[in-house]
CSV table of C-alpha atoms and ligand atoms in Angstrom, one decimal:
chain,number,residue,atom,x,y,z
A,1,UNK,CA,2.6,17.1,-5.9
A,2,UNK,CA,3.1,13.8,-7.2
A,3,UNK,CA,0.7,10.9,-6.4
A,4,UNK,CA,0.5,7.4,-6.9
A,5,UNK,CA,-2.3,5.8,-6.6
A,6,UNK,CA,-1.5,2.0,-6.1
A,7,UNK,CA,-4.1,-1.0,-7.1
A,8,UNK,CA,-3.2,-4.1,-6.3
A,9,UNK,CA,-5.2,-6.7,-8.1
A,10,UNK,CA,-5.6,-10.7,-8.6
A,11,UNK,CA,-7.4,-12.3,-11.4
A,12,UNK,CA,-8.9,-8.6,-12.0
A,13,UNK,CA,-8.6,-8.8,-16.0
A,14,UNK,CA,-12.3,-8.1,-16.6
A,15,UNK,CA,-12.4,-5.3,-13.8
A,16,UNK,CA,-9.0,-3.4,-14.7
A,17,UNK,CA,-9.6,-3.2,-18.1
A,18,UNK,CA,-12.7,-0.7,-17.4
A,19,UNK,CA,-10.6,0.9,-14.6
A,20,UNK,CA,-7.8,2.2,-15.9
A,21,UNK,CA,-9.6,4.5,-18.9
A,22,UNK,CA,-12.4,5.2,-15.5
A,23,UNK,CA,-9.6,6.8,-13.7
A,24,UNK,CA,-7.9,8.5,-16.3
A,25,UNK,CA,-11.1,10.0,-17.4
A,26,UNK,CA,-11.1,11.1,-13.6
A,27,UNK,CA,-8.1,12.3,-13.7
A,28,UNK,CA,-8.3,15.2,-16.2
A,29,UNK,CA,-10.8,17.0,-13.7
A,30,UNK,CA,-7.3,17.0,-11.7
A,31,UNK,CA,-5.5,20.7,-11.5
A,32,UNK,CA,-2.4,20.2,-13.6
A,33,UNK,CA,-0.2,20.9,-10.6
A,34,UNK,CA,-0.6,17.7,-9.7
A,35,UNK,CA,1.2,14.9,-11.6
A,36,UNK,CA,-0.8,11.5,-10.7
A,37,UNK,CA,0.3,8.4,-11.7
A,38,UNK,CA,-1.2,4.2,-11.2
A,39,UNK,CA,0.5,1.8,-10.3
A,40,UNK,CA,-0.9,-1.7,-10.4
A,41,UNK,CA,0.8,-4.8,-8.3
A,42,UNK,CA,-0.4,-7.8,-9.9
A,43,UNK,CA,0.1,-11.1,-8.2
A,44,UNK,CA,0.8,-12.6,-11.1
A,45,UNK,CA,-3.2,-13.3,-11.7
A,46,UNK,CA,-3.5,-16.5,-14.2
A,47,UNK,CA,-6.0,-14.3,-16.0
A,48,UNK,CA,-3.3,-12.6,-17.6
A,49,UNK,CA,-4.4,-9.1,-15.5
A,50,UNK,CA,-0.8,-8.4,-15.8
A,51,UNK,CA,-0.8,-8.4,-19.7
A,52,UNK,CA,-3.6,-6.0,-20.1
A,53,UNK,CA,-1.7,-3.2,-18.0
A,54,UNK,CA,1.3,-3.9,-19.6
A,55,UNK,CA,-0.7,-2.8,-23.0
A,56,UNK,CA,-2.5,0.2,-20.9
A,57,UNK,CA,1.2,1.1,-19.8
A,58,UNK,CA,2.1,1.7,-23.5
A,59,UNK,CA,-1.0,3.9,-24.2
A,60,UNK,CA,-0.8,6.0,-21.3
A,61,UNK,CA,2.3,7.0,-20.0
A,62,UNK,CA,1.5,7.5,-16.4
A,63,UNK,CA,0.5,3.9,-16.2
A,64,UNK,CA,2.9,1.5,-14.4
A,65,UNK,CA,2.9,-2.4,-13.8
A,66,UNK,CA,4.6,-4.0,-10.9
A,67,UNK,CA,4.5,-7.5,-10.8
A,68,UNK,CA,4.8,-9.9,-8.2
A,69,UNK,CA,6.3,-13.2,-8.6
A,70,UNK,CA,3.5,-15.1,-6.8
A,71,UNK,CA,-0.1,-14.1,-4.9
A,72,UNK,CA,1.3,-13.5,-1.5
A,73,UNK,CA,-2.0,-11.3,0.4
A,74,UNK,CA,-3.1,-7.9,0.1
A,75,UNK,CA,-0.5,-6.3,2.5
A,76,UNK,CA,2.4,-7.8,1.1
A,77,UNK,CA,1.3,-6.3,-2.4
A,78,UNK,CA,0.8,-2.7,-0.8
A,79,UNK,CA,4.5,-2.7,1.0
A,80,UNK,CA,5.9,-3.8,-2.8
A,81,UNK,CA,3.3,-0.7,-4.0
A,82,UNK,CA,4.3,1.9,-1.3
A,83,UNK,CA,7.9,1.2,-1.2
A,84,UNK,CA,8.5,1.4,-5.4
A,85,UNK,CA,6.1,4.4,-5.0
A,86,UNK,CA,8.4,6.4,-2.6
A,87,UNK,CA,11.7,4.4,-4.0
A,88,UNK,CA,11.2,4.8,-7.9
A,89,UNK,CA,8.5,7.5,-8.3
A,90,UNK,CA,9.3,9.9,-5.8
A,91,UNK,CA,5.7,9.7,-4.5
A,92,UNK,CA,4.4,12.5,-2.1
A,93,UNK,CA,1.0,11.0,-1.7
A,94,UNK,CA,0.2,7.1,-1.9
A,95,UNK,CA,-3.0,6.5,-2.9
A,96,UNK,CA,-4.9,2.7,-2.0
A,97,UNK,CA,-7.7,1.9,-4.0
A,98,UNK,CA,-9.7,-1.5,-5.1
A,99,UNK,CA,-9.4,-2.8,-8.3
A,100,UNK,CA,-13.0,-4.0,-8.6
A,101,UNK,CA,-15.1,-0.7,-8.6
A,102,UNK,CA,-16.3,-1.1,-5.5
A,103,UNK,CA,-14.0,2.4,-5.1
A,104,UNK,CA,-15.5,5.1,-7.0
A,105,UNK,CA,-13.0,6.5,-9.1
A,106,UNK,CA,-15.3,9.5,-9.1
A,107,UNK,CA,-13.9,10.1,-5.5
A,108,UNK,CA,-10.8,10.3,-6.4
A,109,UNK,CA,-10.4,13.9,-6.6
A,110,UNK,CA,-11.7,14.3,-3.0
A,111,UNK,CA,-8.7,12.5,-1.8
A,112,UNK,CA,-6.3,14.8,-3.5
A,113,UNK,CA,-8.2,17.9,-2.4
A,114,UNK,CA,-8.2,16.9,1.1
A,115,UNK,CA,-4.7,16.5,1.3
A,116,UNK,CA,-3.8,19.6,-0.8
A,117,UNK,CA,-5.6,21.5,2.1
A,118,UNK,CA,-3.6,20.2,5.1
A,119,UNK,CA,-4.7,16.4,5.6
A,120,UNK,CA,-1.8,13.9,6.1
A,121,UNK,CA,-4.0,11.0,6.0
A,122,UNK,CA,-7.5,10.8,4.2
A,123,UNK,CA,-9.2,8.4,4.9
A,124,UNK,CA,-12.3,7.1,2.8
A,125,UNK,CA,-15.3,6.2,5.2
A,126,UNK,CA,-18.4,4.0,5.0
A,127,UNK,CA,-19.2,4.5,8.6
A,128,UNK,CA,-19.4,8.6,8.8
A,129,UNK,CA,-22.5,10.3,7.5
A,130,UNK,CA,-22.8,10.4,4.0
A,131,UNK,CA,-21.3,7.2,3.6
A,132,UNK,CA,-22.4,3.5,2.8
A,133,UNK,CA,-22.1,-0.3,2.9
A,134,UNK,CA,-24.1,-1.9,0.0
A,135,UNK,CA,-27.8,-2.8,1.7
A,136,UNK,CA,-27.3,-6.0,-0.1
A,137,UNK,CA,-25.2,-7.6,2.0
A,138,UNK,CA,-26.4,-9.8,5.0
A,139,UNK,CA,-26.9,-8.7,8.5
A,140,UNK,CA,-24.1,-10.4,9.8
A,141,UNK,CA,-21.8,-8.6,7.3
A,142,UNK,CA,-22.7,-5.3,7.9
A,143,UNK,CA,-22.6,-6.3,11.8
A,144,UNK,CA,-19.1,-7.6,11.6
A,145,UNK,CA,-17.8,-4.8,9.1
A,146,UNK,CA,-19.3,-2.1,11.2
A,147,UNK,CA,-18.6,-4.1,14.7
A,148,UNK,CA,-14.9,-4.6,14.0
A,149,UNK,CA,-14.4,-0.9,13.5
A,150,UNK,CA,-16.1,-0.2,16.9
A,151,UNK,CA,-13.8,-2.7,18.5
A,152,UNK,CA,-10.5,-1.4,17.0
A,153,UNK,CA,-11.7,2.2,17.9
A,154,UNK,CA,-11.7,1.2,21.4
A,155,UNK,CA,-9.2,-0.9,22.2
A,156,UNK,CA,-6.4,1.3,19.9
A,157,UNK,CA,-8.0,4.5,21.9
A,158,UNK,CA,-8.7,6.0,18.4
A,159,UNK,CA,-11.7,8.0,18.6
A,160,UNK,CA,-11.3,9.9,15.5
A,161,UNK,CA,-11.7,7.0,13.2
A,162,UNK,CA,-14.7,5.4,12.2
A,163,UNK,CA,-14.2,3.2,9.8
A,164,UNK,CA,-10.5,1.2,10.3
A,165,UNK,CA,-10.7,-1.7,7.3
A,166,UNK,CA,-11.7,0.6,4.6
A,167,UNK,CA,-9.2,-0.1,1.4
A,168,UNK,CA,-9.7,3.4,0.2
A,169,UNK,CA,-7.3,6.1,1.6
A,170,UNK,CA,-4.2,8.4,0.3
A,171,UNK,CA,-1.4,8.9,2.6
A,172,UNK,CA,1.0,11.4,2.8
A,173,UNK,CA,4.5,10.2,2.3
A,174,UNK,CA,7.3,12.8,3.8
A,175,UNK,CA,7.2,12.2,7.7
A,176,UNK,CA,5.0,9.9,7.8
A,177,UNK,CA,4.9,6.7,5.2
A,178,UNK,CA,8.5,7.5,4.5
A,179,UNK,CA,9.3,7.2,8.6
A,180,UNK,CA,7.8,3.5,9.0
A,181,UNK,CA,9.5,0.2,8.8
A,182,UNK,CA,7.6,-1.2,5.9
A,183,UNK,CA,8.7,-4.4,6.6
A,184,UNK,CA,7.6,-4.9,10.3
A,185,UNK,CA,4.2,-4.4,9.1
A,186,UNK,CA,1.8,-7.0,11.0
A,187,UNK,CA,0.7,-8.4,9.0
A,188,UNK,CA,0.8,-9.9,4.8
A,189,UNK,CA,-3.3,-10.0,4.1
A,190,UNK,CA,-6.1,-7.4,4.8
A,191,UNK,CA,-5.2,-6.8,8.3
A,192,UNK,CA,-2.2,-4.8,7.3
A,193,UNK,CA,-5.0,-2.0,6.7
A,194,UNK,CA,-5.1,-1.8,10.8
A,195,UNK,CA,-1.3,-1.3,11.3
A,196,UNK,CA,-0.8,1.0,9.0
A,197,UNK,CA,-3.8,3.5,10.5
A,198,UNK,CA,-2.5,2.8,13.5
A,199,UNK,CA,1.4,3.9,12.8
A,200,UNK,CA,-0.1,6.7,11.2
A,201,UNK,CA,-2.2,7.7,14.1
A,202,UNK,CA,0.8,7.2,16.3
A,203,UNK,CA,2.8,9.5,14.2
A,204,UNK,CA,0.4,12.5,14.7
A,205,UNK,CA,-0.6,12.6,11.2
A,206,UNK,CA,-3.9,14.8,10.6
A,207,UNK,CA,-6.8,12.2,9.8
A,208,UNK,CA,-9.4,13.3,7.7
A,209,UNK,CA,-12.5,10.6,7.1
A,210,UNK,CA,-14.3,11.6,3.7
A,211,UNK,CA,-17.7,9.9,2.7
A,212,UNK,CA,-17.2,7.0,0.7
A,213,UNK,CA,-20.2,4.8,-0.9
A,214,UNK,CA,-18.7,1.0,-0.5
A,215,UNK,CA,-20.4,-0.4,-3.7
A,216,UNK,CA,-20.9,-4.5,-4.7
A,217,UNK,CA,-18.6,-5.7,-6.8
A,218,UNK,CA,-18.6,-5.7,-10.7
A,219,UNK,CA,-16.9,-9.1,-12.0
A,220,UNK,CA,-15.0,-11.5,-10.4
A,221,UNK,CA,-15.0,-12.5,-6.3
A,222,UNK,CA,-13.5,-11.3,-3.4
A,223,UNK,CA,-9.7,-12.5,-2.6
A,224,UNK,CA,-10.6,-11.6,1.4
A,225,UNK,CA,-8.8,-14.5,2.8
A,226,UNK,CA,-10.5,-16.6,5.2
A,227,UNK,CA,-9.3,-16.0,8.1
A,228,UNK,CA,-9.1,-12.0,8.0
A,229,UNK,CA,-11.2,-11.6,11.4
A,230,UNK,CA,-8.6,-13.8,13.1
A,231,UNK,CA,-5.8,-11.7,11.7
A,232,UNK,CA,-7.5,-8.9,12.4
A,233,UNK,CA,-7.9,-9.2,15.8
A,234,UNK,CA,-4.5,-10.6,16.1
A,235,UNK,CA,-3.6,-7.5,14.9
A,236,UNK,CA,-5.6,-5.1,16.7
A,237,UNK,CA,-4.3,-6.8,20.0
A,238,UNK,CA,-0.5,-7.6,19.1
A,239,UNK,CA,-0.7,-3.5,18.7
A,240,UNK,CA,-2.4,-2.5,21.8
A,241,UNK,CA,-0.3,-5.0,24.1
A,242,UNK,CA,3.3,-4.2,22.6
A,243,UNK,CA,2.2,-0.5,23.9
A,244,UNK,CA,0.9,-2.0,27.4
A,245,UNK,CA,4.3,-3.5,27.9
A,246,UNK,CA,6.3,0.0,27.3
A,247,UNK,CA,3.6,1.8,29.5
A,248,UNK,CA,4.6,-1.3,32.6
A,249,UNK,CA,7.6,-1.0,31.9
A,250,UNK,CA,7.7,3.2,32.2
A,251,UNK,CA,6.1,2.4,35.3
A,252,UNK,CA,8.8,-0.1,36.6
A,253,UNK,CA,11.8,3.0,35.7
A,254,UNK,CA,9.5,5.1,37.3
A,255,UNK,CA,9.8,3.1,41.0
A,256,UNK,CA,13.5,2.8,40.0
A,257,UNK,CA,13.6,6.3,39.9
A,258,UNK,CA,11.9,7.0,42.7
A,259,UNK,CA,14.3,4.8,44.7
A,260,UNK,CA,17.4,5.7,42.9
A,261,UNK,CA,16.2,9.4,44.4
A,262,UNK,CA,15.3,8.6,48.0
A,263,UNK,CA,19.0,5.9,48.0
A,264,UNK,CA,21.0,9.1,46.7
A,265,UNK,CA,19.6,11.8,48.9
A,266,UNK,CA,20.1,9.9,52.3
A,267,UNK,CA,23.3,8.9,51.3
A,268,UNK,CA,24.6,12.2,50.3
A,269,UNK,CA,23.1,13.9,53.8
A,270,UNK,CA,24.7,11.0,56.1
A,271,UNK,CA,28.1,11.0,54.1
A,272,UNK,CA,28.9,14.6,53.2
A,273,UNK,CA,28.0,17.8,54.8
A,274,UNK,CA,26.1,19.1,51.6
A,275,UNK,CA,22.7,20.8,53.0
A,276,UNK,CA,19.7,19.1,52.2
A,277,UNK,CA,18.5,21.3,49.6
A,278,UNK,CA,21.3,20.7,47.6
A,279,UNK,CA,21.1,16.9,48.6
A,280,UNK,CA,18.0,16.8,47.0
A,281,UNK,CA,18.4,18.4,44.1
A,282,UNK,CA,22.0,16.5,43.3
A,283,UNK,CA,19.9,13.6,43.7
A,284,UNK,CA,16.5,14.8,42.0
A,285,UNK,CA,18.9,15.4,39.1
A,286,UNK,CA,20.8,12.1,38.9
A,287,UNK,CA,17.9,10.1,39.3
A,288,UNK,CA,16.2,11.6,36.1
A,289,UNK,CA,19.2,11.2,33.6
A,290,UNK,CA,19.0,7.6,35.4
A,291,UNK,CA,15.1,7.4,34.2
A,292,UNK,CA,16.0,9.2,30.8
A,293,UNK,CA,18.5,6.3,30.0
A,294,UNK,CA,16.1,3.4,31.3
A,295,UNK,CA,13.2,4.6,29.4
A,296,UNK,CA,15.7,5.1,26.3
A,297,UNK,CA,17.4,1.5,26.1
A,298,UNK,CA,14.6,0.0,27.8
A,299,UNK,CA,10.6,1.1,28.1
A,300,UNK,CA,11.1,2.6,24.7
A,301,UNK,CA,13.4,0.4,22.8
A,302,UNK,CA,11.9,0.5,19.9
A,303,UNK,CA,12.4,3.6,19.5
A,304,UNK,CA,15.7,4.5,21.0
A,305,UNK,CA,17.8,7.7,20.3
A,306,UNK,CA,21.3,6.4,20.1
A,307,UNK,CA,23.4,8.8,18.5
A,308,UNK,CA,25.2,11.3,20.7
A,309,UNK,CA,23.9,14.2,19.8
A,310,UNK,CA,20.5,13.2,19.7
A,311,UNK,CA,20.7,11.9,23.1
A,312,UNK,CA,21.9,15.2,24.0
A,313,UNK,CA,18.9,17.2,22.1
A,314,UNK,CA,16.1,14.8,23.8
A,315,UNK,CA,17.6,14.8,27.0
A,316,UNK,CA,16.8,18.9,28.1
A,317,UNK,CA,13.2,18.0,26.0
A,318,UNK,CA,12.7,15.1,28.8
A,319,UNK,CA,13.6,17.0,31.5
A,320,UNK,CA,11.5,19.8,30.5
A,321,UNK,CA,8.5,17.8,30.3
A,322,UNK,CA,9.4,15.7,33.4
A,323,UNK,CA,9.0,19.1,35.5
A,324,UNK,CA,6.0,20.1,34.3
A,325,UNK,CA,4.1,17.5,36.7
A,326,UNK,CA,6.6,17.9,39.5
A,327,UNK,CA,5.4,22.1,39.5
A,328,UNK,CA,1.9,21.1,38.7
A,329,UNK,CA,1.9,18.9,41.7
A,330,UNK,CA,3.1,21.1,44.2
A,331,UNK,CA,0.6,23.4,42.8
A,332,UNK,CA,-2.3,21.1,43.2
A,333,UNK,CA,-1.1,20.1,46.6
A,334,UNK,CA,-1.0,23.7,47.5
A,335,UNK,CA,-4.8,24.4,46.0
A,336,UNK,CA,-6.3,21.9,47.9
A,337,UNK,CA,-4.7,22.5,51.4
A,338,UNK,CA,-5.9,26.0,50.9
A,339,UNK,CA,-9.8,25.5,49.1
A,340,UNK,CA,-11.0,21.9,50.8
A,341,UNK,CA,-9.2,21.8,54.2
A,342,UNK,CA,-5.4,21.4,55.7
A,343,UNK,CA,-5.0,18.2,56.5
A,344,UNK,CA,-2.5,14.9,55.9
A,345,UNK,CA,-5.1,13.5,54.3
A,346,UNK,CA,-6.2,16.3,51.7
A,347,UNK,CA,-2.4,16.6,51.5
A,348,UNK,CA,-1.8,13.1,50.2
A,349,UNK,CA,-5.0,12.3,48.2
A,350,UNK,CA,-3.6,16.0,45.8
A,351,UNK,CA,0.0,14.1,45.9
A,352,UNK,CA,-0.9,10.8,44.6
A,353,UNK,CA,-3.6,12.4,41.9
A,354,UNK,CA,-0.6,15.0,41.0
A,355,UNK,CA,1.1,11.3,40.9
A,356,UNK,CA,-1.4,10.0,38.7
A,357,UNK,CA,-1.7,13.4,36.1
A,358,UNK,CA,2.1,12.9,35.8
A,359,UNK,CA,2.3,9.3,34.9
A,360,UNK,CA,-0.2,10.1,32.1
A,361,UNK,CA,1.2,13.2,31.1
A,362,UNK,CA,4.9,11.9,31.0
A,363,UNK,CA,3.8,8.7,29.4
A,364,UNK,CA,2.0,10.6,26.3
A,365,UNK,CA,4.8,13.6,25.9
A,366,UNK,CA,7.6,10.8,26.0
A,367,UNK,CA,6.1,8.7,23.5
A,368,UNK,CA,4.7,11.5,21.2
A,369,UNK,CA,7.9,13.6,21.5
A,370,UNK,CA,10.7,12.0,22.7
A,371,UNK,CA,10.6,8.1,21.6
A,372,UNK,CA,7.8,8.6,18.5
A,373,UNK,CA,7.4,5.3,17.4
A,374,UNK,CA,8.3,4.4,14.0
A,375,UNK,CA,9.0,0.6,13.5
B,401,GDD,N1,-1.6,-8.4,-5.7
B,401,GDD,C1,-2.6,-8.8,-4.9
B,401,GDD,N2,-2.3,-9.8,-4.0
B,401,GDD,N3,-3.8,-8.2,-5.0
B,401,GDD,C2,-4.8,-8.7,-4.1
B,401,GDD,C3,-4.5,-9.7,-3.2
B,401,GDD,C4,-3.2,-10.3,-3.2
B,401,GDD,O1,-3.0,-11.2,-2.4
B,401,GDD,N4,-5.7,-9.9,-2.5
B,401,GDD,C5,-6.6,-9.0,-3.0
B,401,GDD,N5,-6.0,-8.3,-4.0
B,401,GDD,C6,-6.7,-7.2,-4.7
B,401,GDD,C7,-8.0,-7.5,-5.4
B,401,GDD,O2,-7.7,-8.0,-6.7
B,401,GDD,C8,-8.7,-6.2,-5.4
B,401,GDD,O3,-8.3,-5.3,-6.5
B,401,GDD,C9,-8.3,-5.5,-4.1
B,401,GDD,O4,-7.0,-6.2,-3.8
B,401,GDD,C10,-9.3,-5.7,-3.0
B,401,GDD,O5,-9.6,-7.1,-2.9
B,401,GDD,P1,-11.1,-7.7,-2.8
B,401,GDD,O6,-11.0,-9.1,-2.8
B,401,GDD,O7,-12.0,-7.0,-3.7
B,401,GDD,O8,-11.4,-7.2,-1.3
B,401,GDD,P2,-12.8,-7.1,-0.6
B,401,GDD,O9,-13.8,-6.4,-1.5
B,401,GDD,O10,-13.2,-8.4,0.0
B,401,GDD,O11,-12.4,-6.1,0.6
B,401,GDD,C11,-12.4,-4.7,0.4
B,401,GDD,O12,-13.1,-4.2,1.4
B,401,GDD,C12,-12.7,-4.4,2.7
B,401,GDD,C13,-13.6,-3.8,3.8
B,401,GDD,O13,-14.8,-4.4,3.7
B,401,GDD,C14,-10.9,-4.2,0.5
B,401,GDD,O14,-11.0,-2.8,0.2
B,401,GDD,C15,-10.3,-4.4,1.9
B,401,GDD,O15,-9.1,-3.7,2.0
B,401,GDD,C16,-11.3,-3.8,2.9
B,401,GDD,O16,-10.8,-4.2,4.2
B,402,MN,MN1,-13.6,-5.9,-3.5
């Protein structure tokens, strides 16, 4: 397995020049099966950063330097990172990771293990038991660090995750970093960190959150650009709205559907002499490759199938899991004319929950399994 564990850093000569022998020393506790290499993306730090892993890169062969023509935020520096990673080393894990110690390079074997065992995304936690931010800093640091996971948990819907800005995490590469658009990430600073969990979450990976100790820094300041909590939450709601507009507009193919259905049907019985049954199943049938090609070039545009023979491998998956609710429905309908009494009312309070189960069920199946999102 071959990992790369990427550092960006700016004006980090002090800091690096401990780093690199730190984790190499780490490293030899590695099992040999796995090859591990750094990779630093300097933004062309003034300190002359870049110089000293040039002269690291010569003693250790598993040390690279990529350098950026200019300072241009934290996230612009990881895509450069991740995309020579995958691109030039053939990466199967990407590794992020301070250049300022505040990351224990002690930890670093954790990372591997966890993904060696099964994890697709590990993801280094201050805010799960066993893990810490320094007690040094303020109140209102703490509040906003610990505050602004809560908020992202909540309004992404990610339960699972505790802590969403930490910087220390190792992906795993093949179907997951390798299936985003890099270059659509939100955004170039720190709040890249959100919209990467977040496509990673989206693309079913297996999150595991390890204990990390967040320690002060050694040398040097923090590059956290002012405005990060602005970004952030720009962020955190550009995400969460983009996926409110394809669930509105799933619900607006929905009533097209529905009507496309009910048009066909009555036409069909006061045009031709086919019997109802087979009225309504000509038109049950129609209307649902009608929906499938809506929600396709449409609701889930982003994600749209558009060669022909993967239309024509998604298309039985859709109906198949657009019938589950339709069964389950009469089911219900059945249950609760039989167990709480037979009556119009019972009848229609089942049919609109059985209504309600399959929105959410067909929403989730469609965009986990038929349009996964990958921009
Ligand atoms: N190439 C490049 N370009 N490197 C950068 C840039 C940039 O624009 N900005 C920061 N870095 C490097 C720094 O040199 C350092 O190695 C690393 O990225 C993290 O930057 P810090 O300035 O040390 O960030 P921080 O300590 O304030 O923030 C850390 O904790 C946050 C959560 O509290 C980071 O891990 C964040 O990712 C994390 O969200
Ligand atoms: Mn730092």
């Amino acid at each position: 397995m071959k990992t790369v564990i990427v550092i960006p850093t700016y004006n980090e000569r002090e800091n690096i020049q401990k780093l690199i022998p730190a984790v190499e020393d780490v490293l030899t506790e590695v099992p040999e099966k796995h090859e591990v290499s750094i990779l630093v993306v300097d933004g062309n730090s003034p300190d002359g950063t870049g110089e000293v892993v040039e002269q690291f890169s010569e003693e250790y062969p598993n040390v690279h330097l990529l350098l950026e023509n200019e300072k241009n935020g934290l996230g612009a520096a990881y895509v450069y990172g991740f995309k020579y990673a995958m691109n030039e080393m053939d990466a199967d894990v990407i590794i992020e990771m301070d250049a300022d110690f505040q990351h224990d390079p002690a930890d670093l074997p954790r990372f591997i293990k966890a993904i060696e065992e099964g994890a697709d995304y590990v993801i280094g936690s201050r805010f799960v038991k066993g893990g810490s931010i320094p007690k040094d800093w303020a109140f209102y640091r703490k509040f906003l660090s610990w505050g602004g996971s809560l908020f992202s948990k909540v309004v992404l819907g990610i339960f699972s995750v505790n802590d969403f800005t930490t910087g220390y995490k190792a992906s795993r590469v093949k179907g997951f970093v390798d299936k985003m658009d890099l270059d659509a990430i939100l955004s170039q600073g720190f709040a890249y960190k959100i919209d990467l969990l977040h496509r990673m979450h989206r693309l079913g990976s297996k999150i595991k959150e390890i204990p990390i100790d967040f320690a002060l820094r050694e040398e040097g300041d923090s590059k956290m650009e002012g405005n990060n909590m602005l970004d952030s939450l720009r962020v955190v709601l550009t995400l969460r709205l983009r996926e409110l507009q394809r669930f509105l507009k799933f619900i607006v193919v929905g009533f097209i559907g529905l009507f496309t259905d009910l048009g066909l049907f009555n036409l069909l019985i006061l045009l031709t002499t086919l019997p109802e049954k087979y009225s309504s199943g000509a038109s049950g049938f129609i209307a649902m490759n009608v929906t499938f090609l809506l929600n396709n070039f449409w609701s889930f545009g982003d994600s749209k199938v558009t060669k022909v023979s993967n239309i024509l491998k998604k298309v039985p998956l859709y109906y198949l899991i657009s019938y589950a609710p339709i069964i389950f429905r009469s089911w219900l309908i059945n249950f609760s004319l039989q167990n709480i009494a037979d009556n119009w009312l019972v009848a229609n309070l089942a049919f609109f929950m059985g209504i309600t189960i399959g929105l959410i069920w067909n929403f989730t199946f469609y965009s986990k399994i038929i349009w996964q999102k990958n921009d």
